[in-house]
Amino acid sequence: MGLPIIRRELSAASLCDSLHPVLQRVYRGRNITTMDELDTTAQSLSHYNQLKGIDTAAELLCQAIYEHKQVTIVGDFDADGATSTAICVLALRQMGLNNVHYLVPNRFDFGYGLSEQIVDIACDEGAEVILTVDNGIACLPGVRRAKERGATVIVTDHHLPGETLPNADAIVNPNQPGCEFGSKNLAGVGVAFYLMLAIRARLQAEDWFTRQQMAAPNLANLLDIVAVGTVADVVVLDKNNRILVHQGLQRIRAGKCRPGIKALFEVANRELGRVGASDLGFVAGPRLNAAGRLDDMALGIECLLCDDPMQARYMASELDRLNQQRRTIETDMKADAEAAISAVTMDMETPPPALVIYNKDFHQGVIGIVAGRIKEKYKRPTIAFAHDDEYTIKGSARSVPGVHIRDVLEEVNLQSPGLIPKFGGHAMAAGLSLPLESLVEFERCFSQVVERHLAQAGQVDAIVTDGELSEHELNLSVAHILRQAVPFGQGFEAPLFDGVFEVVNQRLLKGLHLKMALRLTSGEEVDAIAFNVDANAWPNTSIRYVQLAYQLDVNVFRGQETVQLLVQEITACDQ
């Protein structure tokens, strides 16, 4: 049996009559009450001056530009960190700073963020200003070490701060106390982009570009990178983030994107003109992430920085190869994780409130993906742990709507001080380190706190959909309307519909993908595909009818467009 299907409640709003009825329903199901909330023009972005600390940060970096100081950017080793780093390098160079460098700690040697080791490397290499991107808010020892070494420290981050802030010269983070910025959901790349806007404005006000006889850069040219990092980091797509992603997508679809981003889609055989928000998260993001997961994120950053299309294509091919390698590792780890969960939950009617998995053979760089896959399957907050050293394990957590995973870890830490030596993150994802000997106690405390949060959130095991589509709505026209709508993503989920269909034929494709032909009551047929199905259950020729939760999509084969249902949940049923 699959999960039960429930349908979204609709807001009472009456949106613009020119909107297609399906789109009206979709937006109202996401609590859109005015057309203003759907505005994706750049002019509707929140202003950078609403970010606390941004004036000081911009002033310090402008001074570094004037005095030709060495600025070293210290980023994170994921797609958000890579895009944040690339944004800052490109923008600062375009604004006249040639002495800009970057460091991204290798996760296997240094761990996350601005560590004391990374600070020493940066300062030994001549850093006078250290700019963190997508990290730093929890790196108190690293910031302290940088100040001891005489460096100016500017922290840009979006992760939730602890009780104590680092002693940096400037902090830009929409989630720091006292910041009134309208969107608390900016990704690290969004924060970095806003800082670059503030620097450019200050330089323009001080006639820097005129005096240097150079044109002020058009930073909108970097929005393709901002879009990739924002979607890849799975932050909530509130109005401000939807604008950033929409503007970036427009550039990508028009072919006005960085050579590296174009190359990432080319190696994945994606047409730029058809790229959607989901492609940023499932095509570009994983290939960038593969560098930081298995090797060195510098490859991903250099791909984004590259101006030469041929060189960019080579680097994108290398990233694609690493991503294929990552998939192989992930498949084995996921199988081990599911076997461990099955052994524990064999006699349970429903999964426990939280899932905690540790395997000494797990790959540190892939535990986040495995946690995400397990979370999607069991609809429970999940942490996957890997071996770090003889005494320590590292975990990556993924959560479900209604359970703020970083808050959960904070609560566990308050209840059992010292149980979690190090943790950080945001609503849907977090990371932590743990003594191996504390794993059993941590799992007990973690499950108790999650269970309470699930109850408070009214969490139910169900698939939430936008209802049925009538047969005259199952067409290319509606599919295109949905593809051209405002970007969907985390917290603003892509349209999902449900219905019962007659199965004409079914076959298993390579990679455990179930391809089906479905018959409508009119006699017409429509194609459907379900990814990563249980090969022990499908195909099943004894089944005549299925209930599906699906997305309406456009499939292109040999230049011909057809409707295709992307199946998220499939259950055998009576007519």
Coordinates of C-alpha atoms in Angstrom, one line a residue:
M1 CA 0.0 0.0 0.0
G2 CA 1.2 3.5 -0.8
L3 CA 0.8 6.6 1.3
P4 CA -2.8 8.1 1.4
I5 CA -3.4 11.1 -0.7
I6 CA -4.8 14.3 0.7
R7 CA -5.5 17.5 -1.2
R8 CA -4.3 21.0 -0.4
E9 CA -6.6 23.5 1.1
L10 CA -7.1 26.5 -1.1
S11 CA -6.8 30.1 0.0
A12 CA -10.0 32.2 -0.4
A13 CA -8.2 34.6 -2.7
S14 CA -9.5 35.3 -6.2
L15 CA -6.4 35.9 -8.4
C16 CA -6.2 37.4 -11.8
D17 CA -8.9 36.1 -14.2
S18 CA -6.2 35.8 -16.9
L19 CA -4.5 33.0 -15.0
H20 CA -5.4 29.5 -16.2
P21 CA -7.7 27.7 -13.7
V22 CA -5.1 25.0 -13.0
L23 CA -2.5 27.7 -12.2
Q24 CA -5.1 29.5 -10.0
R25 CA -5.6 26.4 -8.1
V26 CA -1.9 25.7 -7.7
Y27 CA -1.1 29.2 -6.4
R28 CA -4.1 29.3 -4.1
G29 CA -3.0 25.9 -2.6
R30 CA 0.3 27.7 -1.7
N31 CA -1.4 30.5 0.1
I32 CA -0.9 33.0 -2.6
T33 CA -3.5 35.8 -2.0
T34 CA -2.3 38.6 -4.3
M35 CA -0.7 38.8 -7.7
D36 CA 2.1 40.9 -6.1
E37 CA 3.4 37.7 -4.5
L38 CA 3.9 36.3 -8.0
D39 CA 5.9 39.3 -9.2
T40 CA 9.4 38.1 -10.4
T41 CA 10.8 41.4 -11.7
A42 CA 14.2 42.4 -10.4
Q43 CA 12.8 45.7 -9.2
S44 CA 10.7 43.7 -6.6
L45 CA 13.8 42.3 -4.8
S46 CA 14.3 43.4 -1.2
H47 CA 17.0 46.1 -1.0
Y48 CA 20.4 45.3 0.1
N49 CA 20.4 48.1 2.7
Q50 CA 18.0 46.1 4.8
L51 CA 20.7 43.6 5.7
K52 CA 22.4 44.4 9.0
G53 CA 26.1 44.9 8.8
I54 CA 26.2 45.2 5.0
D55 CA 27.3 48.9 5.1
T56 CA 30.4 48.0 7.2
A57 CA 31.2 45.0 5.1
A58 CA 31.0 47.0 1.9
E59 CA 33.1 49.8 3.3
L60 CA 35.8 47.4 4.4
L61 CA 35.9 45.7 1.0
C62 CA 35.9 49.0 -0.9
Q63 CA 38.9 50.0 1.2
A64 CA 40.6 46.7 0.2
I65 CA 39.9 47.5 -3.4
Y66 CA 41.3 51.1 -3.1
E67 CA 44.4 49.8 -1.3
H68 CA 44.9 46.7 -3.4
K69 CA 44.8 44.4 -0.4
Q70 CA 44.8 40.7 -0.7
V71 CA 41.2 39.4 -0.2
T72 CA 40.9 35.6 0.4
I73 CA 37.4 34.1 0.2
V74 CA 36.8 31.1 2.3
G75 CA 33.8 29.1 1.1
D76 CA 32.0 25.9 1.9
F77 CA 32.5 22.7 -0.1
D78 CA 28.9 22.4 -1.4
A79 CA 27.1 23.9 -4.4
D80 CA 26.0 26.9 -2.3
G81 CA 29.6 27.5 -1.2
A82 CA 31.0 27.1 -4.7
T83 CA 28.5 29.5 -6.3
S84 CA 29.0 32.0 -3.4
T85 CA 32.8 31.9 -3.9
A86 CA 32.5 32.2 -7.7
I87 CA 30.1 35.2 -7.3
C88 CA 32.6 37.1 -5.1
V89 CA 35.6 36.3 -7.2
L90 CA 34.0 37.4 -10.4
A91 CA 32.3 40.5 -9.0
L92 CA 35.4 41.7 -7.1
R93 CA 37.6 41.3 -10.2
Q94 CA 35.1 43.2 -12.3
M95 CA 35.2 46.0 -9.7
G96 CA 38.9 46.4 -10.0
L97 CA 40.4 44.0 -7.3
N98 CA 42.9 41.8 -9.0
N99 CA 44.4 40.5 -5.7
V100 CA 41.5 38.1 -4.9
H101 CA 42.0 34.5 -3.9
Y102 CA 39.9 31.7 -2.5
L103 CA 40.2 28.7 -0.3
V104 CA 37.7 25.9 0.2
P105 CA 38.6 23.5 3.0
N106 CA 38.8 19.9 1.9
R107 CA 36.1 18.1 4.0
F108 CA 38.3 15.1 4.6
D109 CA 41.3 17.1 5.9
F110 CA 39.9 20.3 7.5
G111 CA 36.2 19.8 8.0
Y112 CA 33.6 22.6 7.6
G113 CA 34.1 26.3 7.7
L114 CA 36.7 28.8 8.8
S115 CA 38.9 26.6 11.0
E116 CA 42.0 27.7 12.6
Q117 CA 44.0 25.6 10.2
I118 CA 42.4 27.3 7.2
V119 CA 43.1 30.7 8.7
D120 CA 46.7 29.9 9.1
I121 CA 47.0 28.7 5.5
A122 CA 45.2 31.9 4.2
C123 CA 47.4 34.2 6.3
D124 CA 50.6 32.4 5.4
E125 CA 49.6 33.0 1.8
G126 CA 49.2 36.7 2.4
A127 CA 45.5 37.2 3.2
E128 CA 44.9 40.7 4.6
V129 CA 41.1 40.4 4.4
I130 CA 39.3 37.1 4.9
L131 CA 35.7 37.0 3.5
T132 CA 33.7 33.9 4.5
V133 CA 30.8 32.8 2.3
D134 CA 28.1 30.3 3.3
N135 CA 29.9 29.8 6.6
G136 CA 31.5 31.6 9.5
I137 CA 28.6 32.4 11.8
A138 CA 29.5 29.4 14.0
C139 CA 33.3 29.6 13.5
L140 CA 34.3 31.5 16.6
P141 CA 37.8 29.9 17.0
G142 CA 38.6 30.5 13.4
V143 CA 37.6 34.2 13.5
R144 CA 39.5 34.7 16.7
R145 CA 42.6 33.1 15.1
A146 CA 42.3 35.4 12.0
K147 CA 42.1 38.4 14.2
E148 CA 45.2 37.3 16.1
R149 CA 47.0 37.0 12.8
G150 CA 46.1 40.6 12.0
A151 CA 43.5 39.9 9.2
T152 CA 40.3 41.8 8.7
V153 CA 37.4 39.3 8.9
I154 CA 34.0 39.7 7.1
V155 CA 31.5 36.9 7.7
T156 CA 28.7 36.3 5.2
D157 CA 26.5 33.4 6.0
H158 CA 22.8 32.3 6.2
H159 CA 23.0 29.6 8.7
L160 CA 21.4 30.1 12.1
P161 CA 23.7 31.7 14.7
G162 CA 24.4 30.3 18.1
E163 CA 24.1 32.3 21.4
T164 CA 27.5 33.9 20.7
L165 CA 28.5 35.6 17.5
P166 CA 32.0 35.6 16.1
N167 CA 34.2 38.7 16.8
A168 CA 34.3 39.6 13.1
D169 CA 34.8 43.1 11.7
A170 CA 31.5 42.8 9.9
I171 CA 28.7 40.1 9.8
V172 CA 26.1 39.9 7.1
N173 CA 23.5 37.2 7.8
P174 CA 19.8 37.8 7.5
N175 CA 19.3 35.4 10.5
Q176 CA 21.6 37.3 12.9
P177 CA 19.8 39.1 15.8
G178 CA 18.6 42.6 14.9
C179 CA 18.6 42.0 11.1
E180 CA 15.3 43.2 9.6
F181 CA 15.9 41.9 6.1
G182 CA 12.5 40.7 4.7
S183 CA 13.7 37.2 3.5
K184 CA 15.3 35.0 6.2
N185 CA 15.6 32.3 3.6
L186 CA 18.5 33.6 1.5
A187 CA 21.0 31.0 0.6
G188 CA 24.7 31.8 1.1
V189 CA 25.0 32.8 -2.6
G190 CA 22.1 35.2 -2.1
V191 CA 23.9 36.9 0.8
A192 CA 27.1 37.1 -1.2
F193 CA 25.3 38.6 -4.2
Y194 CA 23.7 41.3 -2.0
L195 CA 27.1 42.2 -0.6
M196 CA 28.4 42.6 -4.1
L197 CA 25.5 44.9 -5.0
A198 CA 26.3 47.1 -1.9
I199 CA 30.0 47.3 -2.9
R200 CA 29.2 48.3 -6.4
A201 CA 26.7 51.0 -5.2
R202 CA 29.4 52.4 -2.8
L203 CA 32.0 52.4 -5.5
Q204 CA 29.7 54.2 -7.9
A205 CA 28.8 56.8 -5.2
E206 CA 32.5 57.5 -4.8
D207 CA 33.2 57.8 -8.5
W208 CA 35.6 54.8 -8.4
F209 CA 34.6 53.5 -11.8
T210 CA 34.9 56.9 -13.5
R211 CA 38.3 57.5 -11.9
Q212 CA 39.5 54.1 -13.0
Q213 CA 38.1 54.7 -16.5
M214 CA 36.1 51.4 -16.3
A215 CA 32.5 50.6 -16.7
A216 CA 30.5 49.6 -13.6
P217 CA 29.8 45.8 -13.9
N218 CA 26.3 44.6 -14.6
L219 CA 26.0 42.2 -11.7
A220 CA 22.7 40.8 -13.1
N221 CA 25.1 38.8 -15.3
L222 CA 25.8 36.7 -12.2
L223 CA 22.2 35.7 -11.5
D224 CA 22.5 32.4 -13.3
I225 CA 25.1 31.4 -10.6
V226 CA 22.8 32.8 -7.9
A227 CA 19.9 30.7 -9.2
V228 CA 21.9 27.5 -9.2
G229 CA 23.2 27.9 -5.6
T230 CA 19.8 29.0 -4.3
V231 CA 18.0 25.9 -5.6
A232 CA 20.8 23.5 -4.9
D233 CA 20.9 24.5 -1.2
V234 CA 17.2 23.6 -0.9
V235 CA 16.3 26.9 0.9
V236 CA 12.7 28.0 1.0
L237 CA 11.7 29.7 -2.2
D238 CA 9.9 32.7 -0.7
K239 CA 9.1 35.6 -2.9
N240 CA 12.6 37.1 -2.8
N241 CA 14.3 33.8 -3.7
R242 CA 11.7 33.1 -6.4
I243 CA 12.8 36.4 -8.0
L244 CA 16.5 35.5 -7.8
V245 CA 15.8 32.0 -9.3
H246 CA 13.5 33.4 -12.0
Q247 CA 15.9 36.0 -13.1
G248 CA 18.7 33.5 -13.3
L249 CA 16.6 31.0 -15.2
Q250 CA 15.7 33.7 -17.8
R251 CA 19.4 34.2 -18.4
I252 CA 20.1 30.5 -18.7
R253 CA 17.2 29.8 -21.1
A254 CA 18.4 32.7 -23.3
G255 CA 21.9 31.3 -23.4
K256 CA 23.3 34.3 -21.5
C257 CA 24.8 32.2 -18.8
R258 CA 28.4 31.5 -17.7
P259 CA 30.2 29.0 -20.0
G260 CA 30.6 26.6 -17.0
I261 CA 26.8 26.5 -16.3
K262 CA 26.1 26.0 -20.0
A263 CA 28.6 23.2 -20.0
L264 CA 27.1 21.5 -17.0
F265 CA 23.8 21.3 -18.8
E266 CA 25.4 20.2 -22.1
V267 CA 27.1 17.2 -20.4
A268 CA 23.7 16.2 -19.0
N269 CA 22.1 16.5 -22.5
R270 CA 19.8 19.3 -21.4
E271 CA 18.7 22.1 -23.7
L272 CA 19.2 25.5 -22.2
G273 CA 15.9 26.8 -23.5
R274 CA 14.0 24.1 -21.6
V275 CA 15.8 24.4 -18.2
G276 CA 13.5 24.7 -15.2
A277 CA 14.1 25.3 -11.5
S278 CA 14.2 21.5 -10.8
D279 CA 17.1 21.2 -13.3
L280 CA 19.1 23.6 -11.2
G281 CA 18.7 21.3 -8.3
F282 CA 18.9 17.9 -10.0
V283 CA 21.3 18.6 -12.9
A284 CA 23.7 21.5 -12.2
G285 CA 23.7 21.2 -8.4
P286 CA 24.7 17.6 -8.0
R287 CA 27.6 17.9 -10.5
L288 CA 29.0 20.9 -8.7
N289 CA 28.5 19.1 -5.4
A290 CA 30.3 16.0 -6.6
A291 CA 33.6 17.8 -6.6
G292 CA 33.3 18.7 -2.9
R293 CA 31.9 15.3 -2.0
L294 CA 34.6 13.1 -3.6
D295 CA 37.5 15.4 -4.4
D296 CA 38.2 19.1 -4.2
M297 CA 35.5 21.8 -4.7
A298 CA 38.1 23.9 -6.5
L299 CA 37.1 22.0 -9.7
G300 CA 33.5 23.2 -9.4
I301 CA 34.5 26.8 -8.6
E302 CA 36.9 26.9 -11.5
C303 CA 34.2 25.6 -13.8
L304 CA 32.0 28.5 -12.8
L305 CA 34.9 31.0 -13.2
C306 CA 36.0 29.7 -16.5
D307 CA 35.6 32.1 -19.5
D308 CA 36.7 29.6 -22.2
P309 CA 33.9 27.3 -23.4
M310 CA 36.2 24.4 -24.4
Q311 CA 37.9 24.4 -21.0
A312 CA 34.6 24.8 -19.2
R313 CA 33.3 21.7 -21.1
Y314 CA 36.3 19.7 -20.1
M315 CA 35.8 20.6 -16.4
A316 CA 32.1 19.9 -16.6
S317 CA 32.9 16.5 -18.1
E318 CA 35.2 15.8 -15.1
L319 CA 32.4 16.9 -12.7
D320 CA 30.0 14.6 -14.6
R321 CA 32.4 11.7 -14.2
L322 CA 32.7 12.4 -10.4
N323 CA 28.9 12.6 -10.2
Q324 CA 28.6 9.2 -11.9
Q325 CA 31.1 7.8 -9.3
R326 CA 29.1 9.5 -6.5
R327 CA 25.9 7.7 -7.8
T328 CA 27.6 4.3 -7.6
I329 CA 28.7 5.0 -4.0
E330 CA 25.3 6.3 -3.1
T331 CA 23.5 3.2 -4.5
D332 CA 25.5 0.9 -2.3
M333 CA 25.2 3.1 0.8
K334 CA 21.4 3.5 0.3
A335 CA 21.0 -0.3 0.0
D336 CA 23.0 -0.7 3.3
A337 CA 21.0 2.0 5.0
E338 CA 17.6 0.5 3.9
A339 CA 18.7 -3.0 5.1
A340 CA 19.6 -1.5 8.5
I341 CA 16.3 0.3 8.7
S342 CA 14.3 -2.8 7.7
A343 CA 16.0 -4.8 10.4
V344 CA 14.9 -2.3 13.0
T345 CA 11.4 -1.6 11.7
M346 CA 10.5 -5.1 10.6
D347 CA 7.8 -5.5 13.3
M348 CA 6.6 -1.9 13.3
E349 CA 3.4 -0.7 11.5
T350 CA 4.9 2.7 10.9
P351 CA 8.5 4.0 10.9
P352 CA 9.9 5.5 14.1
P353 CA 9.7 9.3 14.5
A354 CA 13.4 9.7 13.4
L355 CA 15.9 7.5 11.6
V356 CA 19.6 7.5 12.6
I357 CA 22.0 5.4 10.5
Y358 CA 25.7 4.8 11.1
N359 CA 28.0 2.6 9.0
K360 CA 31.8 2.8 9.4
D361 CA 32.2 2.2 5.7
F362 CA 29.9 5.1 4.7
H363 CA 31.6 7.8 2.5
Q364 CA 31.6 11.2 4.3
G365 CA 30.9 13.1 1.1
V366 CA 27.7 11.1 0.3
I367 CA 26.0 10.8 3.7
G368 CA 23.9 13.9 3.0
I369 CA 22.4 12.5 -0.2
V370 CA 21.7 9.1 1.5
A371 CA 20.0 10.9 4.4
G372 CA 17.9 12.8 1.9
R373 CA 16.9 9.6 0.0
I374 CA 15.9 7.8 3.2
K375 CA 14.0 10.9 4.3
E376 CA 12.1 10.9 1.1
K377 CA 11.2 7.2 1.3
Y378 CA 10.1 7.1 4.9
K379 CA 9.0 10.7 5.4
R380 CA 11.0 11.0 8.6
P381 CA 13.8 13.3 9.7
T382 CA 17.0 11.3 9.0
I383 CA 20.6 11.5 10.0
A384 CA 23.3 9.4 8.3
F385 CA 26.7 9.1 10.1
A386 CA 30.1 8.2 8.7
H387 CA 33.4 7.4 10.3
D388 CA 35.6 10.4 10.9
D389 CA 38.4 9.1 13.1
E390 CA 38.8 6.4 15.8
Y391 CA 36.6 8.3 18.2
T392 CA 34.4 10.6 16.2
I393 CA 31.6 10.3 13.6
K394 CA 30.2 12.9 11.3
G395 CA 26.5 13.2 10.5
S396 CA 24.4 14.8 7.8
A397 CA 20.7 15.5 8.7
R398 CA 17.7 16.0 6.4
S399 CA 14.3 16.9 7.6
V400 CA 10.6 17.0 6.6
P401 CA 8.2 20.0 6.5
G402 CA 7.2 21.1 10.0
V403 CA 10.4 19.9 11.7
H404 CA 13.2 22.5 11.9
I405 CA 16.2 20.2 12.1
R406 CA 18.7 22.8 13.4
D407 CA 16.2 23.7 16.2
V408 CA 15.9 20.0 17.0
L409 CA 19.6 19.6 17.4
E410 CA 19.7 22.8 19.5
E411 CA 17.0 21.4 21.8
V412 CA 18.9 18.1 22.1
N413 CA 22.0 20.0 23.0
L414 CA 20.2 22.0 25.7
Q415 CA 18.7 18.9 27.2
S416 CA 22.0 17.0 27.2
P417 CA 24.9 19.6 27.3
G418 CA 28.0 18.4 25.6
L419 CA 26.3 15.5 23.9
I420 CA 26.8 17.2 20.5
P421 CA 30.2 18.9 20.4
K422 CA 29.6 20.6 17.0
F423 CA 26.5 21.2 14.9
G424 CA 25.0 23.8 12.5
G425 CA 22.5 24.2 9.7
H426 CA 19.0 25.4 8.9
A427 CA 15.5 24.2 8.7
M428 CA 15.8 21.3 6.3
A429 CA 19.5 20.3 6.5
A430 CA 22.2 20.3 9.2
G431 CA 25.5 18.8 10.0
L432 CA 27.0 17.6 13.2
S433 CA 30.0 15.7 14.8
L434 CA 29.5 13.2 17.6
P435 CA 31.7 10.9 19.8
L436 CA 31.0 7.4 18.6
E437 CA 30.4 6.3 22.1
S438 CA 27.5 8.8 22.4
L439 CA 25.6 7.5 19.3
V440 CA 23.1 5.4 21.3
E441 CA 22.3 8.2 23.7
F442 CA 22.0 10.8 20.9
E443 CA 19.6 8.6 18.9
R444 CA 17.4 8.2 22.0
C445 CA 17.3 12.0 22.7
F446 CA 17.0 12.9 19.0
S447 CA 14.0 10.6 18.5
Q448 CA 12.2 12.0 21.6
V449 CA 12.6 15.6 20.4
V450 CA 11.6 14.8 16.8
E451 CA 8.5 13.0 18.0
R452 CA 7.4 16.0 19.9
H453 CA 8.0 18.3 16.9
L454 CA 6.2 16.0 14.6
A455 CA 3.2 16.0 16.9
Q456 CA 3.2 19.8 17.2
A457 CA 3.4 20.1 13.4
G458 CA 0.4 17.7 13.0
Q459 CA 2.6 15.6 10.7
V460 CA 0.8 12.9 8.9
D461 CA 2.1 10.2 6.5
A462 CA 0.4 11.3 3.3
I463 CA 1.0 12.7 -0.1
V464 CA -0.3 16.2 -0.5
T465 CA -1.5 17.0 -4.0
D466 CA -3.3 19.8 -5.9
G467 CA -6.2 17.4 -6.8
E468 CA -7.1 15.8 -10.1
L469 CA -6.7 17.1 -13.6
S470 CA -9.6 16.5 -15.9
E471 CA -8.8 14.7 -19.1
H472 CA -9.0 18.0 -21.1
E473 CA -6.4 19.4 -18.8
L474 CA -3.9 16.6 -19.4
N475 CA -2.4 18.2 -22.4
L476 CA 0.7 20.0 -23.6
S477 CA -0.8 23.4 -23.2
V478 CA -1.3 23.0 -19.5
A479 CA 2.1 21.3 -19.1
H480 CA 3.8 24.3 -20.7
I481 CA 1.8 26.8 -18.6
L482 CA 3.1 25.0 -15.5
R483 CA 6.7 25.0 -16.7
Q484 CA 6.5 28.7 -17.4
A485 CA 5.0 29.6 -14.0
V486 CA 7.0 31.2 -11.2
P487 CA 9.8 28.9 -10.0
F488 CA 8.8 26.1 -7.6
G489 CA 11.0 24.5 -5.0
Q490 CA 11.4 24.0 -1.3
G491 CA 8.5 25.5 0.7
F492 CA 6.8 26.4 -2.6
E493 CA 6.4 22.8 -3.9
A494 CA 6.0 22.0 -7.6
P495 CA 2.5 21.2 -8.7
L496 CA 1.5 17.6 -7.9
F497 CA -1.7 16.0 -9.1
D498 CA -3.4 12.7 -8.4
G499 CA -5.7 10.3 -10.4
V500 CA -6.6 6.7 -11.2
F501 CA -5.5 5.4 -14.6
E502 CA -5.8 2.2 -16.5
V503 CA -2.5 0.6 -17.3
V504 CA -2.0 -0.4 -20.9
N505 CA 1.5 -1.7 -20.6
Q506 CA 4.5 -1.4 -18.3
R507 CA 8.2 -2.1 -18.5
L508 CA 11.3 -1.6 -16.4
L509 CA 14.0 0.6 -17.9
K510 CA 17.7 0.6 -17.0
G511 CA 18.1 2.2 -13.6
L512 CA 14.9 0.8 -12.1
H513 CA 12.6 3.2 -13.8
L514 CA 9.1 2.0 -14.6
K515 CA 7.8 3.2 -18.0
M516 CA 4.0 3.0 -18.4
A517 CA 1.3 3.7 -21.0
L518 CA -1.9 4.7 -19.4
R519 CA -5.4 4.9 -20.9
L520 CA -7.8 7.7 -20.2
T521 CA -11.6 7.2 -20.3
S522 CA -11.7 8.9 -23.7
G523 CA -9.5 6.1 -25.0
E524 CA -6.5 8.3 -25.5
E525 CA -3.2 7.2 -24.0
V526 CA -0.6 9.1 -22.0
D527 CA 3.0 8.1 -21.0
A528 CA 4.2 8.0 -17.4
I529 CA 7.5 7.2 -15.8
A530 CA 8.2 6.4 -12.1
F531 CA 11.9 6.6 -11.1
N532 CA 13.7 4.2 -8.8
V533 CA 10.8 1.8 -8.2
D534 CA 11.0 -1.4 -6.2
A535 CA 12.0 -4.0 -8.8
N536 CA 10.4 -6.7 -6.6
A537 CA 7.0 -5.1 -7.0
W538 CA 7.2 -3.6 -10.5
P539 CA 6.4 -4.3 -13.3
N540 CA 3.3 -6.2 -12.2
T541 CA 1.2 -7.5 -15.1
S542 CA -1.7 -8.5 -12.8
I543 CA -2.4 -4.9 -12.0
R544 CA -4.9 -3.1 -14.3
Y545 CA -5.5 0.2 -12.5
V546 CA -3.1 2.4 -10.5
Q547 CA -3.6 5.5 -8.4
L548 CA -0.8 8.0 -9.1
A549 CA 0.5 11.2 -7.6
Y550 CA 2.3 12.8 -10.5
Q551 CA 3.7 16.0 -12.0
L552 CA 2.6 17.0 -15.5
D553 CA 5.6 17.4 -17.7
V554 CA 6.7 17.8 -21.3
N555 CA 8.8 15.0 -22.9
V556 CA 10.9 15.7 -26.0
F557 CA 12.0 12.9 -28.2
R558 CA 13.5 13.5 -31.6
G559 CA 12.1 17.0 -31.6
Q560 CA 8.5 15.8 -30.9
E561 CA 6.8 17.0 -27.7
T562 CA 4.4 14.8 -25.8
V563 CA 2.8 14.9 -22.4
Q564 CA 4.4 12.7 -19.7
L565 CA 3.4 12.1 -16.1
L566 CA 6.4 12.1 -13.7
V567 CA 5.2 9.7 -11.0
Q568 CA 6.0 10.4 -7.4
E569 CA 3.8 7.8 -5.8
I570 CA 2.2 4.7 -7.3
T571 CA -0.4 2.3 -5.8
A572 CA -2.4 -0.5 -7.3
C573 CA -6.1 0.0 -7.0
D574 CA -9.6 -1.0 -8.2
Q575 CA -11.2 1.2 -10.8

